[in-house]
Amino acid sequence: EPEVTQTPSHQVTQMGQEVILRCVPISNHLYFYWYRQILGQKVEFLVSFYNNEISEKSEIFDDQFSVERPDGSNFTLKIRSTKLEDSAMYFCASSERVAGEETQYFGPGTRLLVL
Amino acid sequence: EDQVTQSPEALRLQEGESSSLNCSYTVSGLRGLFWYRQDPGKGPEFLFTLYSAGEEKEKERLKATLTKKESFLHITAPKPEDSATYLCAVGGAGGTSYGKLTFGQGTILTVHP
């Protein structure tokens, strides 16, 4: 069964460093998303991406964040200068839309710890 | 702004003891209501999508229903392996993007043998 994969599973970094989180969406999907979940809190939307551009972004997704689809299979989230409050689980999701219906499938997540 | 509230926050059941989880929502035009299961340290696993009031879907011991204001996830004769956090999310038709999901806090279900 096709699934979304993410690497790395865990990332520890120092405050101020850049991190890149990687995702391989399901192959025939065209819509891509990043969400995050701070420990004990809700899953929060960060950004949606379609046709090589951002469709929508949340208030969390400020200038320190960027997304890219560098090739036909990968989808990345970059945090330029990490802050302590960026520590969270980051989930990638992908979907297709058929007749107006859409279901997002999530990856296993990357646990980011900023020290 | 779309909002999702789930209750109860935690639910402890004995194996075989049926119950229901609630998801109340407000959304500017419901595009879909989604139920996911999340195990500790894992990503949300898709269970159901409901699109319109009155719709029902079933999968094994789980049944999801939808009204104009809330959704229920009914668990019939649960087993210990059903223990997980159950997440409800809504997709609204407002805004510039079709896809954003707004999640509830989740209900932590524990089923004791």
Coordinates of N, CA and C in Angstrom, one line a residue:
Chain A
E1 N 0.8 -1.2 0.0 CA 0.0 0.0 0.0 C 0.9 1.2 0.0
P2 N 0.6 2.2 -0.9 CA 1.5 3.4 -0.9 C 1.4 4.2 0.4
E3 N 2.5 4.8 0.7 CA 2.5 5.6 2.0 C 3.4 6.7 1.8
V4 N 3.2 7.7 2.7 CA 4.1 8.9 2.8 C 5.3 8.5 3.7
T5 N 6.5 8.9 3.2 CA 7.6 8.6 4.1 C 8.3 9.9 4.4
Q6 N 9.0 10.0 5.5 CA 9.7 11.2 6.0 C 11.0 10.8 6.6
T7 N 12.0 11.7 6.3 CA 13.3 11.6 6.9 C 13.8 12.9 7.3
P8 N 14.7 13.0 8.4 CA 14.9 11.9 9.3 C 13.7 11.6 10.2
S9 N 13.8 10.6 11.0 CA 12.7 10.3 12.0 C 12.9 11.2 13.2
H10 N 14.2 11.5 13.5 CA 14.5 12.4 14.6 C 15.6 13.3 14.2
Q11 N 15.6 14.6 14.7 CA 16.6 15.6 14.4 C 16.8 16.4 15.6
V12 N 18.1 16.5 16.0 CA 18.4 17.4 17.1 C 19.3 18.5 16.6
T13 N 19.0 19.7 16.9 CA 19.8 20.8 16.4 C 20.0 21.9 17.4
Q14 N 21.0 22.8 17.2 CA 21.2 23.9 18.1 C 20.4 25.1 17.6
M15 N 19.9 25.9 18.5 CA 19.2 27.1 18.2 C 20.0 27.9 17.2
G16 N 19.2 28.4 16.2 CA 19.9 29.2 15.2 C 20.4 28.5 14.0
Q17 N 20.4 27.2 14.1 CA 20.8 26.4 12.9 C 19.7 26.1 11.9
E18 N 20.1 25.8 10.7 CA 19.1 25.5 9.7 C 18.8 24.0 9.6
V19 N 17.6 23.6 9.5 CA 17.2 22.2 9.3 C 16.4 22.0 8.0
I20 N 16.5 20.9 7.4 CA 15.7 20.5 6.3 C 15.0 19.2 6.6
L21 N 13.7 19.2 6.6 CA 12.9 18.0 6.8 C 12.4 17.5 5.4
R22 N 12.6 16.2 5.2 CA 12.3 15.7 3.9 C 11.1 14.7 3.9
C23 N 10.3 14.7 2.8 CA 9.1 14.0 2.7 C 9.1 13.4 1.2
V24 N 8.6 12.2 1.1 CA 8.3 11.6 -0.2 C 6.8 11.3 -0.2
P25 N 6.0 12.1 -0.8 CA 4.6 11.9 -0.9 C 4.2 10.7 -1.7
I26 N 2.9 10.3 -1.6 CA 2.4 9.2 -2.4 C 2.5 9.6 -3.9
S27 N 2.9 8.7 -4.7 CA 3.4 9.0 -6.0 C 2.4 9.7 -6.9
N28 N 1.2 9.4 -6.9 CA 0.2 10.0 -7.8 C -0.5 11.2 -7.2
H29 N -0.1 11.6 -6.0 CA -0.7 12.8 -5.3 C -0.1 14.1 -5.8
L30 N -1.0 15.1 -5.8 CA -0.5 16.4 -6.4 C -0.6 17.5 -5.3
Y31 N -1.2 17.2 -4.1 CA -1.4 18.2 -3.1 C -0.5 17.8 -1.9
F32 N 0.2 18.8 -1.4 CA 1.2 18.5 -0.3 C 1.0 19.4 0.8
Y33 N 1.3 18.9 2.0 CA 1.0 19.7 3.2 C 2.1 19.4 4.3
W34 N 2.4 20.5 5.1 CA 3.1 20.3 6.3 C 2.3 20.7 7.5
Y35 N 2.3 19.9 8.5 CA 1.6 20.2 9.8 C 2.7 20.0 10.9
R36 N 2.4 20.5 12.1 CA 3.3 20.2 13.2 C 2.4 20.0 14.4
Q37 N 3.0 19.3 15.4 CA 2.3 18.9 16.6 C 3.3 19.1 17.8
I38 N 3.1 20.2 18.5 CA 3.9 20.4 19.7 C 3.4 19.3 20.8
L39 N 4.3 18.8 21.6 CA 4.0 17.7 22.5 C 2.8 18.1 23.3
G40 N 1.8 17.2 23.3 CA 0.6 17.4 24.1 C -0.4 18.4 23.5
Q41 N -0.1 18.9 22.3 CA -1.1 19.9 21.7 C -1.7 19.4 20.4
K42 N -2.5 20.2 19.8 CA -3.2 19.8 18.6 C -2.3 19.7 17.4
V43 N -2.6 19.0 16.4 CA -2.0 19.0 15.1 C -2.3 20.4 14.5
E44 N -1.3 21.1 14.0 CA -1.5 22.5 13.5 C -1.1 22.5 12.0
F45 N -1.9 23.1 11.2 CA -1.6 23.3 9.8 C -0.5 24.4 9.6
L46 N 0.5 24.1 8.8 CA 1.6 25.0 8.5 C 1.4 25.6 7.1
V47 N 1.3 24.7 6.1 CA 1.4 25.2 4.7 C 0.8 24.1 3.7
S48 N 0.2 24.6 2.7 CA -0.2 23.7 1.6 C 0.5 24.1 0.3
F49 N 0.7 23.1 -0.6 CA 1.5 23.3 -1.8 C 0.9 22.6 -2.9
Y50 N 0.8 23.3 -4.1 CA 0.2 22.6 -5.2 C 0.8 23.3 -6.5
N51 N 1.1 22.5 -7.5 CA 1.6 23.1 -8.7 C 2.8 24.0 -8.5
N52 N 3.7 23.5 -7.7 CA 4.9 24.2 -7.4 C 4.8 25.6 -6.8
E53 N 3.7 25.8 -6.1 CA 3.6 27.0 -5.3 C 2.8 26.8 -4.1
I54 N 3.0 27.7 -3.1 CA 2.2 27.7 -1.9 C 0.8 28.1 -2.1
S55 N -0.2 27.3 -1.7 CA -1.6 27.6 -1.8 C -2.1 28.4 -0.6
E56 N -1.7 28.0 0.6 CA -2.1 28.7 1.8 C -1.0 28.4 2.8
K57 N -0.8 29.4 3.7 CA 0.1 29.2 4.9 C -0.5 29.8 6.1
S58 N -0.2 29.2 7.3 CA -0.7 29.7 8.5 C 0.2 30.8 9.1
E59 N -0.3 31.4 10.2 CA 0.5 32.5 10.8 C 1.8 31.9 11.4
I60 N 1.9 30.6 11.6 CA 3.1 30.0 12.1 C 4.2 30.1 11.1
F61 N 3.8 29.9 9.8 CA 4.7 29.8 8.7 C 5.2 31.1 8.3
D62 N 6.2 31.6 9.1 CA 6.7 33.0 8.8 C 7.9 32.9 7.9
D63 N 8.7 34.0 7.8 CA 9.8 34.0 6.9 C 10.9 33.0 7.2
Q64 N 10.9 32.4 8.3 CA 11.9 31.4 8.7 C 11.7 30.1 8.0
F65 N 10.5 29.9 7.5 CA 10.1 28.6 6.9 C 10.0 28.8 5.4
S66 N 10.3 27.7 4.7 CA 10.1 27.6 3.3 C 9.9 26.2 2.9
V67 N 9.2 26.0 1.8 CA 9.0 24.7 1.2 C 9.4 24.6 -0.2
E68 N 9.7 23.4 -0.6 CA 10.2 23.2 -2.0 C 9.9 21.8 -2.4
R69 N 9.7 21.7 -3.7 CA 9.6 20.4 -4.4 C 10.8 20.3 -5.4
P70 N 11.9 19.9 -4.9 CA 13.1 20.0 -5.7 C 13.2 19.1 -6.9
D71 N 12.4 18.0 -6.8 CA 12.4 17.0 -8.0 C 11.0 16.4 -8.0
G72 N 10.8 15.4 -8.8 CA 9.5 14.8 -8.9 C 9.0 14.0 -7.8
S73 N 9.8 13.8 -6.8 CA 9.4 12.9 -5.7 C 9.5 13.5 -4.3
N74 N 10.4 14.4 -4.1 CA 10.6 14.9 -2.7 C 9.9 16.2 -2.5
F75 N 9.5 16.5 -1.2 CA 8.9 17.7 -0.8 C 9.6 18.0 0.5
T76 N 10.2 19.3 0.6 CA 11.0 19.6 1.8 C 10.4 20.8 2.5
L77 N 10.7 20.8 3.8 CA 10.4 21.9 4.7 C 11.7 22.4 5.3
K78 N 12.1 23.7 5.1 CA 13.3 24.2 5.6 C 13.0 25.3 6.7
I79 N 13.7 25.1 7.8 CA 13.6 26.2 8.8 C 15.0 26.8 8.9
R80 N 15.1 28.1 8.6 CA 16.4 28.7 8.4 C 17.1 28.9 9.7
S81 N 16.5 29.4 10.7 CA 17.2 29.7 11.9 C 16.3 29.2 13.1
T82 N 16.5 28.0 13.5 CA 15.6 27.4 14.4 C 15.6 28.1 15.8
K83 N 14.4 28.0 16.4 CA 14.1 28.5 17.7 C 13.7 27.4 18.6
L84 N 13.8 27.6 19.9 CA 13.4 26.6 20.9 C 12.0 26.2 20.7
E85 N 11.1 27.1 20.3 CA 9.7 26.8 20.2 C 9.4 26.1 18.9
D86 N 10.4 25.9 18.1 CA 10.2 25.0 16.9 C 10.2 23.5 17.2
S87 N 10.6 23.2 18.4 CA 10.6 21.8 18.8 C 9.2 21.2 18.7
A88 N 9.1 20.2 17.9 CA 7.7 19.6 17.7 C 7.9 18.4 16.8
M89 N 6.8 17.7 16.6 CA 6.7 16.6 15.5 C 6.2 17.3 14.3
Y90 N 6.9 17.1 13.2 CA 6.5 17.7 11.9 C 6.0 16.6 11.0
F91 N 4.8 16.8 10.5 CA 4.1 15.7 9.6 C 3.9 16.3 8.2
C92 N 4.3 15.5 7.3 CA 4.0 15.7 5.9 C 2.7 15.0 5.5
A93 N 1.9 15.5 4.7 CA 0.7 14.8 4.2 C 0.6 15.1 2.7
S94 N 0.0 14.1 2.0 CA -0.3 14.3 0.6 C -1.7 13.8 0.3
S95 N -2.2 14.3 -0.8 CA -3.6 13.9 -1.2 C -3.8 14.1 -2.7
E96 N -4.9 13.4 -3.2 CA -5.4 13.7 -4.5 C -6.8 14.1 -4.4
R97 N -7.3 14.8 -5.4 CA -8.7 15.2 -5.4 C -9.4 14.5 -6.5
V98 N -10.5 13.8 -6.2 CA -11.3 13.2 -7.2 C -12.8 13.6 -7.0
A99 N -13.3 14.2 -8.0 CA -14.7 14.6 -7.9 C -15.0 15.5 -6.7
G100 N -14.0 16.4 -6.4 CA -14.2 17.3 -5.2 C -13.9 16.6 -3.9
E101 N -13.6 15.4 -3.8 CA -13.3 14.7 -2.6 C -11.8 14.5 -2.4
E102 N -11.4 14.7 -1.2 CA -10.0 14.6 -0.9 C -9.7 14.0 0.5
T103 N -8.7 13.2 0.6 CA -8.3 12.6 1.9 C -6.8 12.8 2.0
Q104 N -6.3 13.4 3.1 CA -4.9 13.6 3.3 C -4.3 12.4 4.0
Y105 N -3.2 11.9 3.5 CA -2.5 10.8 4.1 C -1.2 11.3 4.7
F106 N -1.0 10.9 6.0 CA 0.1 11.5 6.7 C 1.3 10.6 6.8
G107 N 2.5 11.2 6.9 CA 3.7 10.4 7.1 C 3.9 10.1 8.6
P108 N 5.0 9.4 8.9 CA 5.2 9.0 10.3 C 5.8 10.2 11.1
G109 N 6.2 11.3 10.5 CA 6.7 12.4 11.2 C 8.2 12.5 11.4
T110 N 8.7 13.7 11.6 CA 10.0 13.9 12.1 C 10.0 14.7 13.4
R111 N 10.6 14.1 14.4 CA 10.6 14.7 15.7 C 11.8 15.7 15.8
L112 N 11.6 17.0 15.8 CA 12.6 18.0 15.9 C 12.8 18.5 17.3
L113 N 14.0 18.5 17.7 CA 14.4 19.0 19.1 C 15.4 20.1 18.9
V114 N 15.1 21.3 19.3 CA 16.0 22.4 19.2 C 16.5 22.7 20.6
L115 N 17.9 22.7 20.7 CA 18.5 22.9 22.0 C 19.1 24.3 22.1
Chain B
E1 N -13.3 31.5 11.7 CA -12.2 30.6 11.9 C -12.8 29.2 12.2
D2 N -12.3 28.2 11.6 CA -12.8 26.8 11.8 C -12.4 26.4 13.2
Q3 N -13.3 25.7 13.9 CA -13.0 25.2 15.3 C -13.5 23.8 15.4
V4 N -12.7 23.0 16.2 CA -13.1 21.6 16.4 C -12.9 21.3 17.9
T5 N -13.9 20.7 18.6 CA -13.8 20.4 20.0 C -14.2 18.9 20.1
Q6 N -13.3 18.2 20.8 CA -13.6 16.7 21.0 C -13.8 16.4 22.4
S7 N -14.7 15.5 22.7 CA -15.0 15.1 24.1 C -15.3 13.6 24.1
P8 N -15.0 12.9 25.2 CA -14.2 13.4 26.3 C -12.7 13.5 25.9
E9 N -11.9 14.1 26.8 CA -10.5 14.2 26.5 C -9.8 12.8 26.6
A10 N -10.3 12.0 27.6 CA -9.8 10.6 27.7 C -11.0 9.7 28.1
L11 N -10.9 8.5 27.6 CA -11.9 7.5 27.9 C -11.3 6.2 28.1
R12 N -11.7 5.6 29.3 CA -11.2 4.3 29.6 C -12.3 3.3 29.6
L13 N -12.1 2.2 28.8 CA -13.2 1.2 28.6 C -12.6 -0.2 29.0
Q14 N -13.5 -1.0 29.4 CA -13.2 -2.5 29.5 C -13.4 -3.1 28.1
E15 N -12.6 -4.1 27.8 CA -12.8 -4.8 26.5 C -14.2 -5.2 26.4
G16 N -14.8 -4.9 25.2 CA -16.2 -5.3 25.0 C -17.2 -4.2 25.3
E17 N -16.8 -3.2 26.0 CA -17.7 -2.1 26.5 C -17.8 -1.1 25.4
S18 N -18.9 -1.0 24.7 CA -19.1 -0.1 23.6 C -19.3 1.4 24.1
S19 N -18.9 2.4 23.3 CA -19.0 3.8 23.7 C -18.9 4.6 22.4
S20 N -19.0 6.0 22.7 CA -18.9 6.9 21.6 C -18.0 8.1 21.9
L21 N -17.3 8.6 20.9 CA -16.5 9.8 21.0 C -17.2 10.9 20.2
N22 N -17.1 12.1 20.7 CA -17.8 13.2 20.1 C -16.9 14.2 19.5
C23 N -17.3 14.8 18.4 CA -16.5 15.9 17.7 C -17.5 17.0 17.3
S24 N -17.4 18.1 18.0 CA -18.3 19.2 17.6 C -17.4 20.2 16.8
Y25 N -18.1 20.8 15.8 CA -17.3 21.7 14.9 C -18.1 22.9 14.5
T26 N -17.4 23.9 14.1 CA -17.9 25.1 13.4 C -17.0 25.3 12.3
V27 N -17.6 25.5 11.1 CA -16.8 25.7 9.9 C -17.5 26.5 8.9
S28 N -16.8 27.3 8.1 CA -17.5 28.1 7.1 C -17.6 27.2 5.8
G29 N -18.6 26.4 5.8 CA -18.8 25.5 4.6 C -18.0 24.3 4.8
L30 N -18.7 23.2 5.1 CA -17.9 21.9 5.4 C -17.6 21.2 4.1
R31 N -16.3 21.1 3.9 CA -15.8 20.3 2.7 C -15.7 18.9 3.1
G32 N -15.4 18.6 4.3 CA -15.3 17.2 4.7 C -14.9 17.1 6.2
L33 N -15.4 16.1 6.9 CA -15.0 15.8 8.3 C -14.2 14.5 8.3
F34 N -13.1 14.5 9.0 CA -12.1 13.4 8.9 C -11.8 12.9 10.3
W35 N -11.8 11.5 10.4 CA -11.4 10.9 11.6 C -10.0 10.2 11.3
Y36 N -9.1 10.4 12.2 CA -7.8 9.7 12.2 C -7.5 9.1 13.5
R37 N -6.7 8.0 13.5 CA -6.2 7.4 14.6 C -4.7 7.7 14.8
Q38 N -4.3 8.0 16.0 CA -2.8 8.3 16.2 C -2.3 7.5 17.3
D39 N -1.3 6.7 17.0 CA -0.6 6.0 18.1 C 0.6 6.9 18.6
P40 N 1.0 6.6 19.8 CA 2.1 7.5 20.4 C 3.3 7.6 19.5
G41 N 3.7 8.8 19.2 CA 5.0 9.0 18.4 C 4.8 8.7 16.9
K42 N 3.6 8.5 16.5 CA 3.3 8.2 15.1 C 2.5 9.3 14.4
G43 N 2.4 9.2 13.1 CA 1.5 10.1 12.3 C 0.1 9.7 12.3
P44 N -0.8 10.6 12.1 CA -2.2 10.3 12.0 C -2.5 9.3 10.9
E45 N -3.3 8.2 11.3 CA -3.7 7.2 10.3 C -5.1 7.4 9.9
F46 N -5.4 7.5 8.6 CA -6.7 7.8 8.2 C -7.7 6.7 8.5
L47 N -8.9 7.1 9.0 CA -10.0 6.2 9.2 C -11.2 6.4 8.3
F48 N -11.8 7.6 8.4 CA -13.0 7.9 7.6 C -13.0 9.4 7.1
T49 N -13.7 9.6 6.0 CA -14.1 10.9 5.6 C -15.7 10.9 5.5
L50 N -16.3 12.0 6.1 CA -17.7 12.2 5.9 C -17.9 13.5 5.3
Y51 N -18.9 13.6 4.3 CA -19.0 14.8 3.6 C -20.3 15.6 3.8
S52 N -21.4 14.8 4.2 CA -22.7 15.5 4.4 C -23.4 15.0 5.6
A53 N -24.3 15.8 6.2 CA -25.1 15.4 7.3 C -25.9 14.2 7.0
G54 N -25.9 13.2 7.9 CA -26.7 12.0 7.7 C -25.8 10.8 7.2
E55 N -24.6 11.2 6.7 CA -23.7 10.1 6.2 C -23.1 9.3 7.3
E56 N -23.0 8.0 7.1 CA -22.4 7.1 8.0 C -21.4 6.2 7.3
K57 N -20.3 5.9 8.0 CA -19.3 4.9 7.5 C -18.8 4.0 8.6
E58 N -18.5 2.8 8.2 CA -18.1 1.7 9.1 C -16.8 1.1 8.7
K59 N -16.1 0.7 9.7 CA -14.9 -0.1 9.4 C -14.6 -0.9 10.7
E60 N -14.7 -2.2 10.5 CA -14.5 -3.2 11.6 C -15.4 -2.7 12.8
R61 N -14.8 -2.4 13.9 CA -15.6 -2.1 15.2 C -15.9 -0.6 15.2
L62 N -15.6 0.2 14.2 CA -15.8 1.6 14.3 C -16.9 2.0 13.3
K63 N -17.7 3.0 13.7 CA -18.7 3.6 12.9 C -18.7 5.1 13.1
A64 N -18.6 5.9 12.0 CA -18.6 7.3 12.1 C -19.9 7.9 11.6
T65 N -20.5 8.9 12.3 CA -21.7 9.5 11.8 C -21.5 11.0 11.8
L66 N -22.4 11.7 11.1 CA -22.2 13.1 10.9 C -23.6 13.9 10.9
T67 N -23.6 14.9 11.7 CA -24.8 15.9 11.7 C -24.2 17.2 11.2
K68 N -25.1 18.2 11.2 CA -24.6 19.6 10.8 C -23.7 20.2 11.8
K69 N -23.7 19.7 13.0 CA -22.9 20.4 14.1 C -21.8 19.5 14.7
E70 N -22.0 18.1 14.6 CA -21.1 17.2 15.2 C -21.0 15.9 14.5
S71 N -20.0 15.2 14.9 CA -19.8 13.8 14.4 C -19.5 12.9 15.6
F72 N -19.9 11.7 15.5 CA -19.7 10.7 16.5 C -18.9 9.5 15.9
L73 N -17.9 9.0 16.7 CA -17.2 7.8 16.4 C -17.6 6.8 17.4
H74 N -18.4 5.8 16.9 CA -18.9 4.8 17.8 C -18.0 3.6 17.8
I75 N -17.7 3.0 18.9 CA -16.8 1.9 19.0 C -17.5 0.7 19.7
T76 N -17.7 -0.3 18.9 CA -18.5 -1.5 19.3 C -17.6 -2.6 19.8
A77 N -17.8 -3.1 21.0 CA -17.0 -4.2 21.5 C -15.5 -4.0 21.3
P78 N -15.0 -2.9 21.9 CA -13.6 -2.6 21.6 C -12.6 -3.6 22.2
K79 N -11.4 -3.7 21.5 CA -10.4 -4.6 22.0 C -9.2 -3.7 22.4
P80 N -8.3 -4.3 23.2 CA -7.1 -3.5 23.7 C -6.3 -2.8 22.5
E81 N -6.3 -3.5 21.3 CA -5.6 -2.9 20.2 C -6.3 -1.6 19.6
D82 N -7.4 -1.3 20.1 CA -8.1 -0.1 19.7 C -7.6 1.1 20.5
S83 N -6.8 0.8 21.5 CA -6.3 1.9 22.3 C -5.4 2.8 21.5
A84 N -5.7 4.1 21.5 CA -5.0 5.1 20.7 C -5.6 6.5 20.9
T85 N -5.1 7.5 20.3 CA -5.7 8.8 20.3 C -6.5 9.0 19.0
Y86 N -7.8 9.3 19.1 CA -8.6 9.5 17.9 C -8.8 11.0 17.7
L87 N -8.4 11.4 16.5 CA -8.4 12.8 16.1 C -9.5 13.1 15.1
C88 N -10.2 14.2 15.3 CA -11.2 14.7 14.4 C -10.7 15.9 13.7
A89 N -10.9 16.1 12.4 CA -10.5 17.3 11.7 C -11.5 17.7 10.7
V90 N -11.6 19.0 10.4 CA -12.5 19.5 9.4 C -11.8 20.2 8.3
G91 N -12.3 20.1 7.2 CA -11.8 20.9 6.0 C -12.9 21.9 5.7
G92 N -12.6 23.2 5.7 CA -13.6 24.2 5.3 C -13.5 24.6 3.9
A93 N -14.5 25.1 3.4 CA -14.6 25.5 2.0 C -14.2 27.0 1.8
G94 N -13.9 27.7 3.0 CA -13.5 29.1 2.9 C -12.1 29.2 2.7
G95 N -11.6 30.4 2.5 CA -10.2 30.7 2.4 C -9.7 30.4 1.0
T96 N -8.4 30.6 0.8 CA -7.8 30.5 -0.5 C -7.4 29.1 -0.9
S97 N -7.4 28.2 0.1 CA -6.9 26.9 -0.1 C -8.0 25.9 0.2
Y98 N -8.1 24.9 -0.6 CA -9.1 23.9 -0.4 C -8.8 22.9 0.6
G99 N -7.5 22.8 1.0 CA -7.0 21.6 1.7 C -6.7 21.7 3.2
K100 N -6.6 22.9 3.7 CA -6.2 23.0 5.1 C -7.2 22.2 6.0
L101 N -6.6 21.4 6.9 CA -7.4 20.7 8.0 C -7.2 21.4 9.3
T102 N -8.3 21.5 10.1 CA -8.3 22.0 11.4 C -8.6 20.8 12.3
F103 N -7.7 20.6 13.2 CA -7.8 19.4 14.1 C -8.4 19.7 15.5
G104 N -9.0 18.8 16.1 CA -9.4 18.8 17.5 C -8.2 18.3 18.3
Q105 N -8.4 18.4 19.7 CA -7.4 18.0 20.6 C -7.2 16.5 20.7
G106 N -8.3 15.8 20.3 CA -8.2 14.3 20.3 C -8.8 13.7 21.6
T107 N -9.2 12.5 21.4 CA -9.7 11.7 22.6 C -8.7 10.5 22.8
I108 N -8.2 10.4 24.0 CA -7.3 9.3 24.3 C -8.1 8.1 24.8
L109 N -8.1 7.1 24.0 CA -8.9 5.9 24.3 C -8.0 4.8 24.8
T110 N -8.4 4.3 26.0 CA -7.6 3.2 26.6 C -8.6 2.0 26.8
V111 N -8.3 0.9 26.2 CA -9.2 -0.3 26.4 C -8.5 -1.3 27.2
H112 N -9.0 -1.7 28.4 CA -8.4 -2.7 29.3 C -8.9 -4.1 29.0
P113 N -8.0 -5.1 29.0 CA -8.5 -6.4 28.8 C -9.3 -7.0 30.0

